[in-house]
Amino acid sequence: MTGNSLLQQLMDSFCCLPGVGPKTAQRMAFHILERDRDGGRRLSRLLVQAVDNIGHCQRCRTLSENDLCGLCTNEQRNDVQLCVVETPADVLAIEQATDYRGRYFVLGGRLSPLDGIGPREIGLDQLAGILAEGRVEELILATNPTVEGEATAQYISDMAADKDIQATRIAHGVPLGGELEYVDGGTLAHAFVGRRKVGI
Amino acid sequence: MTGNSLLQQLMDSFCCLPGVGPKTAQRMAFHILERDRDGGRRLSRLLVQAVDNIGHCQRCRTLSENDLCGLCTNEQRNDVQLCVVETPADVLAIEQATDYRGRYFVLGGRLSPLDGIGPREIGLDQLAGILAEGRVEELILATNPTVEGEATAQYISDMAADKDIQATRIAHGVPLGGELEYVDGGTLAHAFVGRRKVGI
């Protein structure tokens, strides 16, 4: 078994997937080989197809098979709102959960000067070009509420201010179903600072 | 994004892996496309290579690239002991945890007449052939302690008895580090029935 190098290589290569350690990789390899060889072939084919064919949308930088993604070519979306997110997964999450009908811009990361990630690396020159077109009226900042995410949002809101565009930040606070007692301190502080008037 | 069918197909095909649901599949697909395209290519290549080239050892029925697996061709292993397990993963587990140096036989399942799995489907005719060679002196039954696993072990021990070969069953009881209080009733009952003399 230990001399079975192809099996061992397959297990090792499953470990490149997020959240997959040696034990899970072993289970996956055995599952494919013993129960689902067709599924393995299909996964293999789609992996190489996806890696070869899926690039980035030239306008919004999300993942796309074509030069422009389905959201950028969609005539039904309004050009007035532009939502800035960190990753393509964020686009998917917003599309699934909200009724937002504007456009997106995907940074593909966040400002992190120490790691050599500056404005150019996250496509802010490209974003500046879109803002210069003059159609965007609201720039929604939906970067993650981490230190770098906040700094990135701040930087972009300054860009928007220079062009007299209204920037907004999505709300951060106690999640639905969360109990105050168990919410972390940072979130609770955020929720207090961001409190809004209710009633009349 | 929703029109991005290749991405969606990739996510769907990740769901063929054990323990992977839609959310994890999405995370895997984005990870490959955004951070590890080389890993994705490698996984794709190894998947199709493994599915095409890894078959079953003609003697012990474990997974193997060649007609005979490394364990069956290894001259260092003794032919006197033969350990019967349900899956190739069991072989790996025993190899990693014990100092067993005998041979293996992999059933690839367990007797389950209602599902149409009889002696022939789990290779018992082949096992009978190996026992008939006359070299095996101890047949170690290491099927899982489930109803079908026990029935399979019983069936095989009868085969061994017919040929005057000593059959043994691996011990089932309280696992190391387990606390009596939290061990399930079946295991505890097993541990009591299987108690052994200690001391002088």
PDB file of N, CA, C and O in Angstrom, chain A residues 13-86:
ATOM      1  N   SER A  13      -2.521  15.476  -3.391  1.00  0.00           N
ATOM      2  CA  SER A  13      -3.003  16.610  -4.172  1.00  0.00           C
ATOM      3  C   SER A  13      -4.395  17.056  -3.711  1.00  0.00           C
ATOM      4  O   SER A  13      -4.774  18.204  -3.923  1.00  0.00           O
ATOM      5  N   PHE A  14      -5.147  16.170  -3.052  1.00  0.00           N
ATOM      6  CA  PHE A  14      -6.417  16.608  -2.455  1.00  0.00           C
ATOM      7  C   PHE A  14      -6.161  17.612  -1.334  1.00  0.00           C
ATOM      8  O   PHE A  14      -7.017  18.441  -1.018  1.00  0.00           O
ATOM      9  N   CYS A  15      -4.978  17.524  -0.723  1.00  0.00           N
ATOM     10  CA  CYS A  15      -4.657  18.429   0.394  1.00  0.00           C
ATOM     11  C   CYS A  15      -4.540  19.884  -0.039  1.00  0.00           C
ATOM     12  O   CYS A  15      -4.467  20.771   0.801  1.00  0.00           O
ATOM     13  N   CYS A  16      -4.512  20.141  -1.373  1.00  0.00           N
ATOM     14  CA  CYS A  16      -4.449  21.538  -1.810  1.00  0.00           C
ATOM     15  C   CYS A  16      -5.800  22.227  -1.612  1.00  0.00           C
ATOM     16  O   CYS A  16      -5.880  23.452  -1.653  1.00  0.00           O
ATOM     17  N   LEU A  17      -6.858  21.461  -1.396  1.00  0.00           N
ATOM     18  CA  LEU A  17      -8.179  22.061  -1.201  1.00  0.00           C
ATOM     19  C   LEU A  17      -8.293  22.631   0.212  1.00  0.00           C
ATOM     20  O   LEU A  17      -7.728  22.075   1.148  1.00  0.00           O
ATOM     21  N   PRO A  18      -9.024  23.731   0.367  1.00  0.00           N
ATOM     22  CA  PRO A  18      -9.137  24.339   1.693  1.00  0.00           C
ATOM     23  C   PRO A  18      -9.892  23.423   2.660  1.00  0.00           C
ATOM     24  O   PRO A  18     -10.901  22.825   2.293  1.00  0.00           O
ATOM     25  N   GLY A  19      -9.371  23.304   3.875  1.00  0.00           N
ATOM     26  CA  GLY A  19     -10.037  22.509   4.895  1.00  0.00           C
ATOM     27  C   GLY A  19      -9.843  21.016   4.743  1.00  0.00           C
ATOM     28  O   GLY A  19     -10.492  20.230   5.428  1.00  0.00           O
ATOM     29  N   VAL A  20      -8.971  20.605   3.821  1.00  0.00           N
ATOM     30  CA  VAL A  20      -8.745  19.176   3.616  1.00  0.00           C
ATOM     31  C   VAL A  20      -7.361  18.782   4.142  1.00  0.00           C
ATOM     32  O   VAL A  20      -6.343  19.256   3.633  1.00  0.00           O
ATOM     33  N   GLY A  21      -7.333  17.954   5.180  1.00  0.00           N
ATOM     34  CA  GLY A  21      -6.078  17.444   5.724  1.00  0.00           C
ATOM     35  C   GLY A  21      -5.834  16.035   5.230  1.00  0.00           C
ATOM     36  O   GLY A  21      -6.619  15.513   4.427  1.00  0.00           O
ATOM     37  N   PRO A  22      -4.765  15.391   5.688  1.00  0.00           N
ATOM     38  CA  PRO A  22      -4.395  14.058   5.189  1.00  0.00           C
ATOM     39  C   PRO A  22      -5.516  13.023   5.338  1.00  0.00           C
ATOM     40  O   PRO A  22      -5.756  12.227   4.439  1.00  0.00           O
ATOM     41  N   LYS A  23      -6.232  13.066   6.471  1.00  0.00           N
ATOM     42  CA  LYS A  23      -7.263  12.053   6.739  1.00  0.00           C
ATOM     43  C   LYS A  23      -8.448  12.222   5.775  1.00  0.00           C
ATOM     44  O   LYS A  23      -8.963  11.245   5.221  1.00  0.00           O
ATOM     45  N   THR A  24      -8.876  13.468   5.588  1.00  0.00           N
ATOM     46  CA  THR A  24      -9.989  13.734   4.674  1.00  0.00           C
ATOM     47  C   THR A  24      -9.559  13.433   3.239  1.00  0.00           C
ATOM     48  O   THR A  24     -10.341  12.886   2.452  1.00  0.00           O
ATOM     49  N   ALA A  25      -8.316  13.783   2.903  1.00  0.00           N
ATOM     50  CA  ALA A  25      -7.806  13.527   1.554  1.00  0.00           C
ATOM     51  C   ALA A  25      -7.833  12.027   1.265  1.00  0.00           C
ATOM     52  O   ALA A  25      -8.214  11.597   0.172  1.00  0.00           O
ATOM     53  N   GLN A  26      -7.450  11.232   2.263  1.00  0.00           N
ATOM     54  CA  GLN A  26      -7.466   9.777   2.109  1.00  0.00           C
ATOM     55  C   GLN A  26      -8.892   9.281   1.864  1.00  0.00           C
ATOM     56  O   GLN A  26      -9.151   8.480   0.961  1.00  0.00           O
ATOM     57  N   ARG A  27      -9.832   9.825   2.637  1.00  0.00           N
ATOM     58  CA  ARG A  27     -11.226   9.427   2.498  1.00  0.00           C
ATOM     59  C   ARG A  27     -11.748   9.788   1.104  1.00  0.00           C
ATOM     60  O   ARG A  27     -12.471   9.013   0.468  1.00  0.00           O
ATOM     61  N   MET A  28     -11.368  10.979   0.630  1.00  0.00           N
ATOM     62  CA  MET A  28     -11.818  11.409  -0.693  1.00  0.00           C
ATOM     63  C   MET A  28     -11.255  10.505  -1.785  1.00  0.00           C
ATOM     64  O   MET A  28     -11.972  10.100  -2.696  1.00  0.00           O
ATOM     65  N   ALA A  29      -9.953  10.191  -1.681  1.00  0.00           N
ATOM     66  CA  ALA A  29      -9.318   9.352  -2.700  1.00  0.00           C
ATOM     67  C   ALA A  29      -9.984   7.974  -2.745  1.00  0.00           C
ATOM     68  O   ALA A  29     -10.326   7.471  -3.815  1.00  0.00           O
ATOM     69  N   PHE A  30     -10.195   7.370  -1.569  1.00  0.00           N
ATOM     70  CA  PHE A  30     -10.828   6.047  -1.540  1.00  0.00           C
ATOM     71  C   PHE A  30     -12.262   6.113  -2.053  1.00  0.00           C
ATOM     72  O   PHE A  30     -12.719   5.217  -2.757  1.00  0.00           O
ATOM     73  N   HIS A  31     -12.961   7.190  -1.697  1.00  0.00           N
ATOM     74  CA  HIS A  31     -14.346   7.322  -2.154  1.00  0.00           C
ATOM     75  C   HIS A  31     -14.414   7.355  -3.676  1.00  0.00           C
ATOM     76  O   HIS A  31     -15.200   6.647  -4.298  1.00  0.00           O
ATOM     77  N   ILE A  32     -13.553   8.195  -4.279  1.00  0.00           N
ATOM     78  CA  ILE A  32     -13.518   8.302  -5.739  1.00  0.00           C
ATOM     79  C   ILE A  32     -13.192   6.942  -6.367  1.00  0.00           C
ATOM     80  O   ILE A  32     -13.879   6.487  -7.290  1.00  0.00           O
ATOM     81  N   LEU A  33     -12.174   6.266  -5.847  1.00  0.00           N
ATOM     82  CA  LEU A  33     -11.699   5.037  -6.489  1.00  0.00           C
ATOM     83  C   LEU A  33     -12.635   3.864  -6.263  1.00  0.00           C
ATOM     84  O   LEU A  33     -12.762   2.984  -7.104  1.00  0.00           O
ATOM     85  N   GLU A  34     -13.311   3.842  -5.121  1.00  0.00           N
ATOM     86  CA  GLU A  34     -14.150   2.684  -4.832  1.00  0.00           C
ATOM     87  C   GLU A  34     -15.607   2.876  -5.190  1.00  0.00           C
ATOM     88  O   GLU A  34     -16.322   1.912  -5.423  1.00  0.00           O
ATOM     89  N   ARG A  35     -16.072   4.139  -5.162  1.00  0.00           N
ATOM     90  CA  ARG A  35     -17.506   4.319  -5.326  1.00  0.00           C
ATOM     91  C   ARG A  35     -17.923   5.246  -6.446  1.00  0.00           C
ATOM     92  O   ARG A  35     -19.068   5.207  -6.874  1.00  0.00           O
ATOM     93  N   ASP A  36     -17.041   6.154  -6.867  1.00  0.00           N
ATOM     94  CA  ASP A  36     -17.520   7.160  -7.804  1.00  0.00           C
ATOM     95  C   ASP A  36     -16.441   7.563  -8.812  1.00  0.00           C
ATOM     96  O   ASP A  36     -16.007   8.706  -8.848  1.00  0.00           O
ATOM     97  N   ARG A  37     -16.039   6.586  -9.634  1.00  0.00           N
ATOM     98  CA  ARG A  37     -15.006   6.890 -10.630  1.00  0.00           C
ATOM     99  C   ARG A  37     -15.508   7.866 -11.688  1.00  0.00           C
ATOM    100  O   ARG A  37     -14.757   8.694 -12.182  1.00  0.00           O
ATOM    101  N   ASP A  38     -16.800   7.791 -12.012  1.00  0.00           N
ATOM    102  CA  ASP A  38     -17.345   8.742 -12.984  1.00  0.00           C
ATOM    103  C   ASP A  38     -17.290  10.156 -12.425  1.00  0.00           C
ATOM    104  O   ASP A  38     -16.934  11.099 -13.142  1.00  0.00           O
ATOM    105  N   GLY A  39     -17.633  10.287 -11.153  1.00  0.00           N
ATOM    106  CA  GLY A  39     -17.555  11.592 -10.507  1.00  0.00           C
ATOM    107  C   GLY A  39     -16.134  12.118 -10.515  1.00  0.00           C
ATOM    108  O   GLY A  39     -15.907  13.317 -10.710  1.00  0.00           O
ATOM    109  N   GLY A  40     -15.169  11.223 -10.323  1.00  0.00           N
ATOM    110  CA  GLY A  40     -13.759  11.622 -10.347  1.00  0.00           C
ATOM    111  C   GLY A  40     -13.350  12.117 -11.715  1.00  0.00           C
ATOM    112  O   GLY A  40     -12.665  13.131 -11.847  1.00  0.00           O
ATOM    113  N   ARG A  41     -13.785  11.409 -12.769  1.00  0.00           N
ATOM    114  CA  ARG A  41     -13.471  11.832 -14.140  1.00  0.00           C
ATOM    115  C   ARG A  41     -14.076  13.186 -14.440  1.00  0.00           C
ATOM    116  O   ARG A  41     -13.447  14.054 -15.032  1.00  0.00           O
ATOM    117  N   ARG A  42     -15.343  13.358 -14.012  1.00  0.00           N
ATOM    118  CA  ARG A  42     -16.043  14.608 -14.258  1.00  0.00           C
ATOM    119  C   ARG A  42     -15.347  15.767 -13.538  1.00  0.00           C
ATOM    120  O   ARG A  42     -15.117  16.828 -14.119  1.00  0.00           O
ATOM    121  N   LEU A  43     -14.974  15.522 -12.274  1.00  0.00           N
ATOM    122  CA  LEU A  43     -14.283  16.561 -11.503  1.00  0.00           C
ATOM    123  C   LEU A  43     -12.957  16.922 -12.163  1.00  0.00           C
ATOM    124  O   LEU A  43     -12.607  18.097 -12.282  1.00  0.00           O
ATOM    125  N   SER A  44     -12.242  15.894 -12.631  1.00  0.00           N
ATOM    126  CA  SER A  44     -10.959  16.129 -13.290  1.00  0.00           C
ATOM    127  C   SER A  44     -11.131  16.998 -14.523  1.00  0.00           C
ATOM    128  O   SER A  44     -10.405  17.968 -14.733  1.00  0.00           O
ATOM    129  N   ARG A  45     -12.145  16.667 -15.338  1.00  0.00           N
ATOM    130  CA  ARG A  45     -12.370  17.396 -16.589  1.00  0.00           C
ATOM    131  C   ARG A  45     -12.739  18.855 -16.295  1.00  0.00           C
ATOM    132  O   ARG A  45     -12.194  19.784 -16.897  1.00  0.00           O
ATOM    133  N   LEU A  46     -13.656  19.046 -15.332  1.00  0.00           N
ATOM    134  CA  LEU A  46     -14.113  20.401 -15.039  1.00  0.00           C
ATOM    135  C   LEU A  46     -13.031  21.250 -14.386  1.00  0.00           C
ATOM    136  O   LEU A  46     -12.955  22.454 -14.618  1.00  0.00           O
ATOM    137  N   LEU A  47     -12.183  20.596 -13.571  1.00  0.00           N
ATOM    138  CA  LEU A  47     -11.089  21.338 -12.943  1.00  0.00           C
ATOM    139  C   LEU A  47     -10.193  21.955 -13.998  1.00  0.00           C
ATOM    140  O   LEU A  47      -9.896  23.153 -13.971  1.00  0.00           O
ATOM    141  N   VAL A  48      -9.773  21.126 -14.968  1.00  0.00           N
ATOM    142  CA  VAL A  48      -8.829  21.641 -15.954  1.00  0.00           C
ATOM    143  C   VAL A  48      -9.512  22.641 -16.884  1.00  0.00           C
ATOM    144  O   VAL A  48      -8.936  23.659 -17.262  1.00  0.00           O
ATOM    145  N   GLN A  49     -10.788  22.384 -17.212  1.00  0.00           N
ATOM    146  CA  GLN A  49     -11.540  23.341 -18.036  1.00  0.00           C
ATOM    147  C   GLN A  49     -11.663  24.681 -17.322  1.00  0.00           C
ATOM    148  O   GLN A  49     -11.462  25.742 -17.920  1.00  0.00           O
ATOM    149  N   ALA A  50     -12.020  24.624 -16.042  1.00  0.00           N
ATOM    150  CA  ALA A  50     -12.225  25.856 -15.284  1.00  0.00           C
ATOM    151  C   ALA A  50     -10.926  26.630 -15.153  1.00  0.00           C
ATOM    152  O   ALA A  50     -10.882  27.844 -15.375  1.00  0.00           O
ATOM    153  N   VAL A  51      -9.849  25.928 -14.799  1.00  0.00           N
ATOM    154  CA  VAL A  51      -8.564  26.598 -14.621  1.00  0.00           C
ATOM    155  C   VAL A  51      -8.103  27.235 -15.940  1.00  0.00           C
ATOM    156  O   VAL A  51      -7.551  28.336 -15.957  1.00  0.00           O
ATOM    157  N   ASP A  52      -8.352  26.540 -17.053  1.00  0.00           N
ATOM    158  CA  ASP A  52      -7.902  27.069 -18.350  1.00  0.00           C
ATOM    159  C   ASP A  52      -8.792  28.182 -18.884  1.00  0.00           C
ATOM    160  O   ASP A  52      -8.321  29.069 -19.578  1.00  0.00           O
ATOM    161  N   ASN A  53     -10.100  28.110 -18.592  1.00  0.00           N
ATOM    162  CA  ASN A  53     -11.023  29.030 -19.254  1.00  0.00           C
ATOM    163  C   ASN A  53     -11.575  30.160 -18.400  1.00  0.00           C
ATOM    164  O   ASN A  53     -12.064  31.145 -18.929  1.00  0.00           O
ATOM    165  N   ILE A  54     -11.572  29.989 -17.096  1.00  0.00           N
ATOM    166  CA  ILE A  54     -12.146  31.048 -16.265  1.00  0.00           C
ATOM    167  C   ILE A  54     -11.071  32.071 -15.913  1.00  0.00           C
ATOM    168  O   ILE A  54     -10.090  31.743 -15.258  1.00  0.00           O
ATOM    169  N   GLY A  55     -11.256  33.272 -16.399  1.00  0.00           N
ATOM    170  CA  GLY A  55     -10.346  34.357 -16.064  1.00  0.00           C
ATOM    171  C   GLY A  55     -11.100  35.417 -15.276  1.00  0.00           C
ATOM    172  O   GLY A  55     -12.039  35.105 -14.552  1.00  0.00           O
ATOM    173  N   HIS A  56     -10.694  36.656 -15.452  1.00  0.00           N
ATOM    174  CA  HIS A  56     -11.359  37.734 -14.726  1.00  0.00           C
ATOM    175  C   HIS A  56     -12.074  38.658 -15.693  1.00  0.00           C
ATOM    176  O   HIS A  56     -11.579  38.925 -16.786  1.00  0.00           O
ATOM    177  N   CYS A  57     -13.246  39.136 -15.280  1.00  0.00           N
ATOM    178  CA  CYS A  57     -13.998  40.100 -16.075  1.00  0.00           C
ATOM    179  C   CYS A  57     -13.138  41.355 -16.242  1.00  0.00           C
ATOM    180  O   CYS A  57     -12.565  41.853 -15.277  1.00  0.00           O
ATOM    181  N   GLN A  58     -13.052  41.875 -17.489  1.00  0.00           N
ATOM    182  CA  GLN A  58     -12.160  43.007 -17.719  1.00  0.00           C
ATOM    183  C   GLN A  58     -12.660  44.290 -17.088  1.00  0.00           C
ATOM    184  O   GLN A  58     -11.908  45.238 -16.890  1.00  0.00           O
ATOM    185  N   ARG A  59     -13.972  44.300 -16.779  1.00  0.00           N
ATOM    186  CA  ARG A  59     -14.514  45.530 -16.183  1.00  0.00           C
ATOM    187  C   ARG A  59     -14.567  45.441 -14.651  1.00  0.00           C
ATOM    188  O   ARG A  59     -14.004  46.276 -13.965  1.00  0.00           O
ATOM    189  N   CYS A  60     -15.234  44.387 -14.128  1.00  0.00           N
ATOM    190  CA  CYS A  60     -15.447  44.347 -12.678  1.00  0.00           C
ATOM    191  C   CYS A  60     -14.483  43.409 -11.956  1.00  0.00           C
ATOM    192  O   CYS A  60     -14.498  43.316 -10.739  1.00  0.00           O
ATOM    193  N   ARG A  61     -13.658  42.666 -12.699  1.00  0.00           N
ATOM    194  CA  ARG A  61     -12.638  41.796 -12.127  1.00  0.00           C
ATOM    195  C   ARG A  61     -13.154  40.576 -11.383  1.00  0.00           C
ATOM    196  O   ARG A  61     -12.397  39.916 -10.675  1.00  0.00           O
ATOM    197  N   THR A  62     -14.443  40.232 -11.504  1.00  0.00           N
ATOM    198  CA  THR A  62     -14.899  38.991 -10.890  1.00  0.00           C
ATOM    199  C   THR A  62     -14.492  37.841 -11.793  1.00  0.00           C
ATOM    200  O   THR A  62     -13.991  38.050 -12.901  1.00  0.00           O
ATOM    201  N   LEU A  63     -14.662  36.596 -11.340  1.00  0.00           N
ATOM    202  CA  LEU A  63     -14.328  35.446 -12.179  1.00  0.00           C
ATOM    203  C   LEU A  63     -15.317  35.355 -13.322  1.00  0.00           C
ATOM    204  O   LEU A  63     -16.522  35.528 -13.122  1.00  0.00           O
ATOM    205  N   SER A  64     -14.825  35.068 -14.525  1.00  0.00           N
ATOM    206  CA  SER A  64     -15.715  34.995 -15.677  1.00  0.00           C
ATOM    207  C   SER A  64     -15.082  34.191 -16.794  1.00  0.00           C
ATOM    208  O   SER A  64     -13.872  34.230 -16.993  1.00  0.00           O
ATOM    209  N   GLU A  65     -15.926  33.457 -17.516  1.00  0.00           N
ATOM    210  CA  GLU A  65     -15.420  32.706 -18.671  1.00  0.00           C
ATOM    211  C   GLU A  65     -15.157  33.627 -19.852  1.00  0.00           C
ATOM    212  O   GLU A  65     -14.370  33.310 -20.726  1.00  0.00           O
ATOM    213  N   ASN A  66     -15.880  34.745 -19.896  1.00  0.00           N
ATOM    214  CA  ASN A  66     -15.773  35.647 -21.038  1.00  0.00           C
ATOM    215  C   ASN A  66     -15.039  36.924 -20.651  1.00  0.00           C
ATOM    216  O   ASN A  66     -14.733  37.153 -19.479  1.00  0.00           O
ATOM    217  N   ASP A  67     -14.782  37.789 -21.648  1.00  0.00           N
ATOM    218  CA  ASP A  67     -14.085  39.038 -21.359  1.00  0.00           C
ATOM    219  C   ASP A  67     -14.877  39.886 -20.368  1.00  0.00           C
ATOM    220  O   ASP A  67     -14.306  40.519 -19.492  1.00  0.00           O
ATOM    221  N   LEU A  68     -16.213  39.874 -20.556  1.00  0.00           N
ATOM    222  CA  LEU A  68     -17.074  40.584 -19.612  1.00  0.00           C
ATOM    223  C   LEU A  68     -18.005  39.573 -18.954  1.00  0.00           C
ATOM    224  O   LEU A  68     -18.520  38.675 -19.612  1.00  0.00           O
ATOM    225  N   CYS A  69     -18.234  39.714 -17.636  1.00  0.00           N
ATOM    226  CA  CYS A  69     -19.065  38.743 -16.924  1.00  0.00           C
ATOM    227  C   CYS A  69     -20.545  39.006 -17.176  1.00  0.00           C
ATOM    228  O   CYS A  69     -20.926  40.036 -17.738  1.00  0.00           O
ATOM    229  N   GLY A  70     -21.357  38.061 -16.759  1.00  0.00           N
ATOM    230  CA  GLY A  70     -22.798  38.152 -16.982  1.00  0.00           C
ATOM    231  C   GLY A  70     -23.416  39.359 -16.301  1.00  0.00           C
ATOM    232  O   GLY A  70     -24.408  39.918 -16.786  1.00  0.00           O
ATOM    233  N   LEU A  71     -22.842  39.795 -15.195  1.00  0.00           N
ATOM    234  CA  LEU A  71     -23.393  40.938 -14.472  1.00  0.00           C
ATOM    235  C   LEU A  71     -23.066  42.252 -15.182  1.00  0.00           C
ATOM    236  O   LEU A  71     -23.880  43.170 -15.210  1.00  0.00           O
ATOM    237  N   CYS A  72     -21.868  42.322 -15.763  1.00  0.00           N
ATOM    238  CA  CYS A  72     -21.469  43.559 -16.444  1.00  0.00           C
ATOM    239  C   CYS A  72     -22.196  43.725 -17.773  1.00  0.00           C
ATOM    240  O   CYS A  72     -22.435  44.839 -18.214  1.00  0.00           O
ATOM    241  N   THR A  73     -22.544  42.599 -18.414  1.00  0.00           N
ATOM    242  CA  THR A  73     -23.222  42.687 -19.714  1.00  0.00           C
ATOM    243  C   THR A  73     -24.734  42.774 -19.560  1.00  0.00           C
ATOM    244  O   THR A  73     -25.436  43.020 -20.527  1.00  0.00           O
ATOM    245  N   ASN A  74     -25.223  42.562 -18.322  1.00  0.00           N
ATOM    246  CA  ASN A  74     -26.666  42.561 -18.092  1.00  0.00           C
ATOM    247  C   ASN A  74     -27.237  43.978 -18.171  1.00  0.00           C
ATOM    248  O   ASN A  74     -26.941  44.839 -17.347  1.00  0.00           O
ATOM    249  N   GLU A  75     -28.104  44.212 -19.167  1.00  0.00           N
ATOM    250  CA  GLU A  75     -28.680  45.547 -19.389  1.00  0.00           C
ATOM    251  C   GLU A  75     -29.658  45.940 -18.287  1.00  0.00           C
ATOM    252  O   GLU A  75     -29.980  47.117 -18.114  1.00  0.00           O
ATOM    253  N   GLN A  76     -30.153  44.928 -17.562  1.00  0.00           N
ATOM    254  CA  GLN A  76     -31.169  45.178 -16.532  1.00  0.00           C
ATOM    255  C   GLN A  76     -30.590  45.817 -15.263  1.00  0.00           C
ATOM    256  O   GLN A  76     -31.324  46.359 -14.455  1.00  0.00           O
ATOM    257  N   ARG A  77     -29.286  45.682 -15.065  1.00  0.00           N
ATOM    258  CA  ARG A  77     -28.689  46.222 -13.838  1.00  0.00           C
ATOM    259  C   ARG A  77     -28.507  47.730 -13.979  1.00  0.00           C
ATOM    260  O   ARG A  77     -28.211  48.219 -15.073  1.00  0.00           O
ATOM    261  N   ASN A  78     -28.647  48.449 -12.871  1.00  0.00           N
ATOM    262  CA  ASN A  78     -28.470  49.899 -13.002  1.00  0.00           C
ATOM    263  C   ASN A  78     -27.022  50.305 -12.775  1.00  0.00           C
ATOM    264  O   ASN A  78     -26.307  49.724 -11.967  1.00  0.00           O
ATOM    265  N   ASP A  79     -26.595  51.319 -13.537  1.00  0.00           N
ATOM    266  CA  ASP A  79     -25.204  51.762 -13.498  1.00  0.00           C
ATOM    267  C   ASP A  79     -24.959  52.786 -12.400  1.00  0.00           C
ATOM    268  O   ASP A  79     -23.836  53.222 -12.185  1.00  0.00           O
ATOM    269  N   VAL A  80     -26.041  53.171 -11.700  1.00  0.00           N
ATOM    270  CA  VAL A  80     -25.963  54.259 -10.729  1.00  0.00           C
ATOM    271  C   VAL A  80     -25.292  53.810  -9.435  1.00  0.00           C
ATOM    272  O   VAL A  80     -24.616  54.576  -8.771  1.00  0.00           O
ATOM    273  N   GLN A  81     -25.508  52.525  -9.095  1.00  0.00           N
ATOM    274  CA  GLN A  81     -24.901  51.993  -7.889  1.00  0.00           C
ATOM    275  C   GLN A  81     -23.744  51.063  -8.229  1.00  0.00           C
ATOM    276  O   GLN A  81     -23.842  50.251  -9.153  1.00  0.00           O
ATOM    277  N   LEU A  82     -22.653  51.173  -7.490  1.00  0.00           N
ATOM    278  CA  LEU A  82     -21.502  50.296  -7.693  1.00  0.00           C
ATOM    279  C   LEU A  82     -21.081  49.770  -6.326  1.00  0.00           C
ATOM    280  O   LEU A  82     -20.828  50.552  -5.404  1.00  0.00           O
ATOM    281  N   CYS A  83     -21.067  48.456  -6.192  1.00  0.00           N
ATOM    282  CA  CYS A  83     -20.725  47.843  -4.907  1.00  0.00           C
ATOM    283  C   CYS A  83     -19.305  47.280  -4.982  1.00  0.00           C
ATOM    284  O   CYS A  83     -19.003  46.472  -5.857  1.00  0.00           O
ATOM    285  N   VAL A  84     -18.445  47.699  -4.072  1.00  0.00           N
ATOM    286  CA  VAL A  84     -17.051  47.258  -4.067  1.00  0.00           C
ATOM    287  C   VAL A  84     -16.876  46.138  -3.040  1.00  0.00           C
ATOM    288  O   VAL A  84     -17.168  46.322  -1.856  1.00  0.00           O
ATOM    289  N   VAL A  85     -16.429  44.970  -3.508  1.00  0.00           N
ATOM    290  CA  VAL A  85     -16.224  43.827  -2.602  1.00  0.00           C
ATOM    291  C   VAL A  85     -14.798  43.300  -2.757  1.00  0.00           C
ATOM    292  O   VAL A  85     -14.094  43.660  -3.694  1.00  0.00           O
ATOM    293  N   GLU A  86     -14.410  42.426  -1.834  1.00  0.00           N
ATOM    294  CA  GLU A  86     -13.039  41.914  -1.882  1.00  0.00           C
ATOM    295  C   GLU A  86     -12.875  40.733  -2.830  1.00  0.00           C
ATOM    296  O   GLU A  86     -11.868  40.611  -3.511  1.00  0.00           O
TER     297      GLU A  86
END
